């Protein structure tokens, strides 16, 4: 597991070099960038925070942008950064929500903003336990 270290809020500073990867909305707007760092990388989540990941120390330093609500950067860590780290450690993490129905986990897979969380919430309100929202870890057994 990785330890989360919360740093003081500060405006984002330029990150040298080009990102290794960029996540965009369907309209092409950049939401997240990934930049190499000496012992890991920095994930910049636009309008939220920078997450400096150090694989050797197994730490993530979160530097929120000023005015970012604590729920947003904590949720981003839980739903985006955490699954990313699990993938790095070798787990298969897919973008899905899941609930328990009749003792089985049922997953809802799909692109962002297509209703996976809405479906999981509806099932949860109907009395079914929610397994996960956004990051479903698949393990091979048997």
PDB file of N, CA, C and O in Angstrom, residues 60-95:
ATOM      1  N   UNK A  60       2.512   8.964  -1.750  1.00  0.00           N
ATOM      2  CA  UNK A  60       1.882   9.882  -2.687  1.00  0.00           C
ATOM      3  C   UNK A  60       1.720  11.203  -1.944  1.00  0.00           C
ATOM      4  O   UNK A  60       1.048  11.254  -0.906  1.00  0.00           O
ATOM      5  N   UNK A  61       2.348  12.250  -2.460  1.00  0.00           N
ATOM      6  CA  UNK A  61       2.195  13.575  -1.877  1.00  0.00           C
ATOM      7  C   UNK A  61       1.142  14.307  -2.693  1.00  0.00           C
ATOM      8  O   UNK A  61       1.313  14.507  -3.895  1.00  0.00           O
ATOM      9  N   UNK A  62       0.050  14.674  -2.043  1.00  0.00           N
ATOM     10  CA  UNK A  62      -1.042  15.397  -2.693  1.00  0.00           C
ATOM     11  C   UNK A  62      -0.857  16.885  -2.427  1.00  0.00           C
ATOM     12  O   UNK A  62      -0.795  17.310  -1.279  1.00  0.00           O
ATOM     13  N   UNK A  63      -0.766  17.664  -3.502  1.00  0.00           N
ATOM     14  CA  UNK A  63      -0.665  19.122  -3.413  1.00  0.00           C
ATOM     15  C   UNK A  63      -1.924  19.720  -4.045  1.00  0.00           C
ATOM     16  O   UNK A  63      -1.957  19.951  -5.256  1.00  0.00           O
ATOM     17  N   UNK A  64      -2.943  19.972  -3.225  1.00  0.00           N
ATOM     18  CA  UNK A  64      -4.189  20.521  -3.784  1.00  0.00           C
ATOM     19  C   UNK A  64      -3.969  21.908  -4.365  1.00  0.00           C
ATOM     20  O   UNK A  64      -3.125  22.667  -3.888  1.00  0.00           O
ATOM     21  N   UNK A  65      -4.741  22.230  -5.372  1.00  0.00           N
ATOM     22  CA  UNK A  65      -4.734  23.584  -5.895  1.00  0.00           C
ATOM     23  C   UNK A  65      -5.567  24.443  -4.941  1.00  0.00           C
ATOM     24  O   UNK A  65      -6.515  23.936  -4.313  1.00  0.00           O
ATOM     25  N   UNK A  66      -5.238  25.718  -4.782  1.00  0.00           N
ATOM     26  CA  UNK A  66      -6.002  26.591  -3.864  1.00  0.00           C
ATOM     27  C   UNK A  66      -7.495  26.572  -4.191  1.00  0.00           C
ATOM     28  O   UNK A  66      -7.895  26.595  -5.356  1.00  0.00           O
ATOM     29  N   UNK A  67      -8.293  26.488  -3.144  1.00  0.00           N
ATOM     30  CA  UNK A  67      -9.746  26.512  -3.303  1.00  0.00           C
ATOM     31  C   UNK A  67     -10.360  25.163  -3.621  1.00  0.00           C
ATOM     32  O   UNK A  67     -11.579  25.054  -3.733  1.00  0.00           O
ATOM     33  N   UNK A  68      -9.550  24.125  -3.760  1.00  0.00           N
ATOM     34  CA  UNK A  68     -10.082  22.795  -4.047  1.00  0.00           C
ATOM     35  C   UNK A  68     -10.729  22.220  -2.795  1.00  0.00           C
ATOM     36  O   UNK A  68     -10.128  22.203  -1.725  1.00  0.00           O
ATOM     37  N   UNK A  69     -11.955  21.783  -2.926  1.00  0.00           N
ATOM     38  CA  UNK A  69     -12.665  21.170  -1.810  1.00  0.00           C
ATOM     39  C   UNK A  69     -11.978  19.866  -1.420  1.00  0.00           C
ATOM     40  O   UNK A  69     -11.602  19.063  -2.283  1.00  0.00           O
ATOM     41  N   UNK A  70     -11.805  19.638  -0.133  1.00  0.00           N
ATOM     42  CA  UNK A  70     -11.125  18.433   0.361  1.00  0.00           C
ATOM     43  C   UNK A  70     -11.786  17.158  -0.153  1.00  0.00           C
ATOM     44  O   UNK A  70     -11.098  16.182  -0.457  1.00  0.00           O
ATOM     45  N   UNK A  71     -13.107  17.151  -0.265  1.00  0.00           N
ATOM     46  CA  UNK A  71     -13.797  15.955  -0.764  1.00  0.00           C
ATOM     47  C   UNK A  71     -13.344  15.606  -2.183  1.00  0.00           C
ATOM     48  O   UNK A  71     -13.257  14.439  -2.534  1.00  0.00           O
ATOM     49  N   UNK A  72     -13.053  16.639  -3.003  1.00  0.00           N
ATOM     50  CA  UNK A  72     -12.668  16.390  -4.388  1.00  0.00           C
ATOM     51  C   UNK A  72     -11.296  15.736  -4.468  1.00  0.00           C
ATOM     52  O   UNK A  72     -11.132  14.717  -5.138  1.00  0.00           O
ATOM     53  N   UNK A  73     -10.282  16.282  -3.790  1.00  0.00           N
ATOM     54  CA  UNK A  73      -8.965  15.667  -3.933  1.00  0.00           C
ATOM     55  C   UNK A  73      -8.880  14.332  -3.204  1.00  0.00           C
ATOM     56  O   UNK A  73      -8.147  13.442  -3.618  1.00  0.00           O
ATOM     57  N   UNK A  74      -9.666  14.127  -2.134  1.00  0.00           N
ATOM     58  CA  UNK A  74      -9.692  12.822  -1.471  1.00  0.00           C
ATOM     59  C   UNK A  74     -10.402  11.783  -2.345  1.00  0.00           C
ATOM     60  O   UNK A  74      -9.963  10.643  -2.454  1.00  0.00           O
ATOM     61  N   UNK A  75     -11.497  12.194  -2.975  1.00  0.00           N
ATOM     62  CA  UNK A  75     -12.229  11.307  -3.874  1.00  0.00           C
ATOM     63  C   UNK A  75     -11.377  10.949  -5.091  1.00  0.00           C
ATOM     64  O   UNK A  75     -11.371   9.800  -5.539  1.00  0.00           O
ATOM     65  N   UNK A  76     -10.661  11.937  -5.612  1.00  0.00           N
ATOM     66  CA  UNK A  76      -9.787  11.686  -6.756  1.00  0.00           C
ATOM     67  C   UNK A  76      -8.705  10.683  -6.385  1.00  0.00           C
ATOM     68  O   UNK A  76      -8.380   9.779  -7.159  1.00  0.00           O
ATOM     69  N   UNK A  77      -8.163  10.806  -5.182  1.00  0.00           N
ATOM     70  CA  UNK A  77      -7.158   9.830  -4.743  1.00  0.00           C
ATOM     71  C   UNK A  77      -7.778   8.438  -4.667  1.00  0.00           C
ATOM     72  O   UNK A  77      -7.226   7.468  -5.187  1.00  0.00           O
ATOM     73  N   UNK A  78      -8.934   8.327  -4.045  1.00  0.00           N
ATOM     74  CA  UNK A  78      -9.573   7.020  -3.861  1.00  0.00           C
ATOM     75  C   UNK A  78     -10.009   6.391  -5.181  1.00  0.00           C
ATOM     76  O   UNK A  78      -9.859   5.180  -5.380  1.00  0.00           O
ATOM     77  N   UNK A  79     -10.538   7.205  -6.100  1.00  0.00           N
ATOM     78  CA  UNK A  79     -11.144   6.662  -7.312  1.00  0.00           C
ATOM     79  C   UNK A  79     -10.252   6.680  -8.549  1.00  0.00           C
ATOM     80  O   UNK A  79     -10.569   6.011  -9.535  1.00  0.00           O
ATOM     81  N   UNK A  80      -9.178   7.458  -8.532  1.00  0.00           N
ATOM     82  CA  UNK A  80      -8.302   7.528  -9.695  1.00  0.00           C
ATOM     83  C   UNK A  80      -6.874   7.082  -9.380  1.00  0.00           C
ATOM     84  O   UNK A  80      -6.340   6.200 -10.026  1.00  0.00           O
ATOM     85  N   UNK A  81      -6.281   7.707  -8.364  1.00  0.00           N
ATOM     86  CA  UNK A  81      -4.882   7.421  -8.043  1.00  0.00           C
ATOM     87  C   UNK A  81      -4.744   6.031  -7.419  1.00  0.00           C
ATOM     88  O   UNK A  81      -3.860   5.260  -7.803  1.00  0.00           O
ATOM     89  N   UNK A  82      -5.607   5.694  -6.468  1.00  0.00           N
ATOM     90  CA  UNK A  82      -5.549   4.378  -5.822  1.00  0.00           C
ATOM     91  C   UNK A  82      -5.612   3.230  -6.820  1.00  0.00           C
ATOM     92  O   UNK A  82      -4.746   2.346  -6.800  1.00  0.00           O
ATOM     93  N   UNK A  83      -6.609   3.212  -7.725  1.00  0.00           N
ATOM     94  CA  UNK A  83      -6.652   2.141  -8.722  1.00  0.00           C
ATOM     95  C   UNK A  83      -5.425   2.135  -9.641  1.00  0.00           C
ATOM     96  O   UNK A  83      -4.940   1.072 -10.025  1.00  0.00           O
ATOM     97  N   UNK A  84      -4.903   3.309  -9.967  1.00  0.00           N
ATOM     98  CA  UNK A  84      -3.694   3.391 -10.776  1.00  0.00           C
ATOM     99  C   UNK A  84      -2.525   2.699 -10.071  1.00  0.00           C
ATOM    100  O   UNK A  84      -1.769   1.936 -10.683  1.00  0.00           O
ATOM    101  N   UNK A  85      -2.399   2.945  -8.762  1.00  0.00           N
ATOM    102  CA  UNK A  85      -1.323   2.315  -7.991  1.00  0.00           C
ATOM    103  C   UNK A  85      -1.513   0.807  -7.905  1.00  0.00           C
ATOM    104  O   UNK A  85      -0.548   0.042  -7.943  1.00  0.00           O
ATOM    105  N   UNK A  86      -2.751   0.362  -7.776  1.00  0.00           N
ATOM    106  CA  UNK A  86      -3.021  -1.090  -7.741  1.00  0.00           C
ATOM    107  C   UNK A  86      -2.623  -1.725  -9.077  1.00  0.00           C
ATOM    108  O   UNK A  86      -2.074  -2.821  -9.109  1.00  0.00           O
ATOM    109  N   UNK A  87      -2.886  -1.021 -10.183  1.00  0.00           N
ATOM    110  CA  UNK A  87      -2.488  -1.513 -11.491  1.00  0.00           C
ATOM    111  C   UNK A  87      -0.966  -1.616 -11.567  1.00  0.00           C
ATOM    112  O   UNK A  87      -0.426  -2.597 -12.066  1.00  0.00           O
ATOM    113  N   UNK A  88      -0.285  -0.591 -11.059  1.00  0.00           N
ATOM    114  CA  UNK A  88       1.180  -0.603 -11.047  1.00  0.00           C
ATOM    115  C   UNK A  88       1.702  -1.825 -10.284  1.00  0.00           C
ATOM    116  O   UNK A  88       2.698  -2.428 -10.671  1.00  0.00           O
ATOM    117  N   UNK A  89       1.010  -2.193  -9.209  1.00  0.00           N
ATOM    118  CA  UNK A  89       1.425  -3.343  -8.392  1.00  0.00           C
ATOM    119  C   UNK A  89       1.007  -4.680  -8.994  1.00  0.00           C
ATOM    120  O   UNK A  89       1.242  -5.726  -8.399  1.00  0.00           O
ATOM    121  N   UNK A  90       0.355  -4.651 -10.164  1.00  0.00           N
ATOM    122  CA  UNK A  90       0.049  -5.883 -10.868  1.00  0.00           C
ATOM    123  C   UNK A  90      -1.388  -6.331 -10.847  1.00  0.00           C
ATOM    124  O   UNK A  90      -1.725  -7.346 -11.452  1.00  0.00           O
ATOM    125  N   UNK A  91      -2.264  -5.601 -10.170  1.00  0.00           N
ATOM    126  CA  UNK A  91      -3.675  -5.972 -10.167  1.00  0.00           C
ATOM    127  C   UNK A  91      -4.335  -5.517 -11.465  1.00  0.00           C
ATOM    128  O   UNK A  91      -3.905  -4.552 -12.096  1.00  0.00           O
ATOM    129  N   UNK A  92      -5.391  -6.212 -11.871  1.00  0.00           N
ATOM    130  CA  UNK A  92      -6.175  -5.805 -13.029  1.00  0.00           C
ATOM    131  C   UNK A  92      -7.338  -4.947 -12.520  1.00  0.00           C
ATOM    132  O   UNK A  92      -8.256  -5.457 -11.864  1.00  0.00           O
ATOM    133  N   UNK A  93      -7.270  -3.652 -12.791  1.00  0.00           N
ATOM    134  CA  UNK A  93      -8.302  -2.715 -12.348  1.00  0.00           C
ATOM    135  C   UNK A  93      -8.996  -2.179 -13.591  1.00  0.00           C
ATOM    136  O   UNK A  93      -8.337  -1.677 -14.508  1.00  0.00           O
ATOM    137  N   UNK A  94     -10.314  -2.302 -13.626  1.00  0.00           N
ATOM    138  CA  UNK A  94     -11.084  -1.828 -14.776  1.00  0.00           C
ATOM    139  C   UNK A  94     -12.016  -0.703 -14.341  1.00  0.00           C
ATOM    140  O   UNK A  94     -12.384  -0.591 -13.170  1.00  0.00           O
ATOM    141  N   UNK A  95     -12.374   0.133 -15.314  1.00  0.00           N
ATOM    142  CA  UNK A  95     -13.272   1.249 -15.056  1.00  0.00           C
ATOM    143  C   UNK A  95     -14.700   0.717 -15.024  1.00  0.00           C
ATOM    144  O   UNK A  95     -15.326   0.493 -16.059  1.00  0.00           O
TER     145      UNK A  95
END
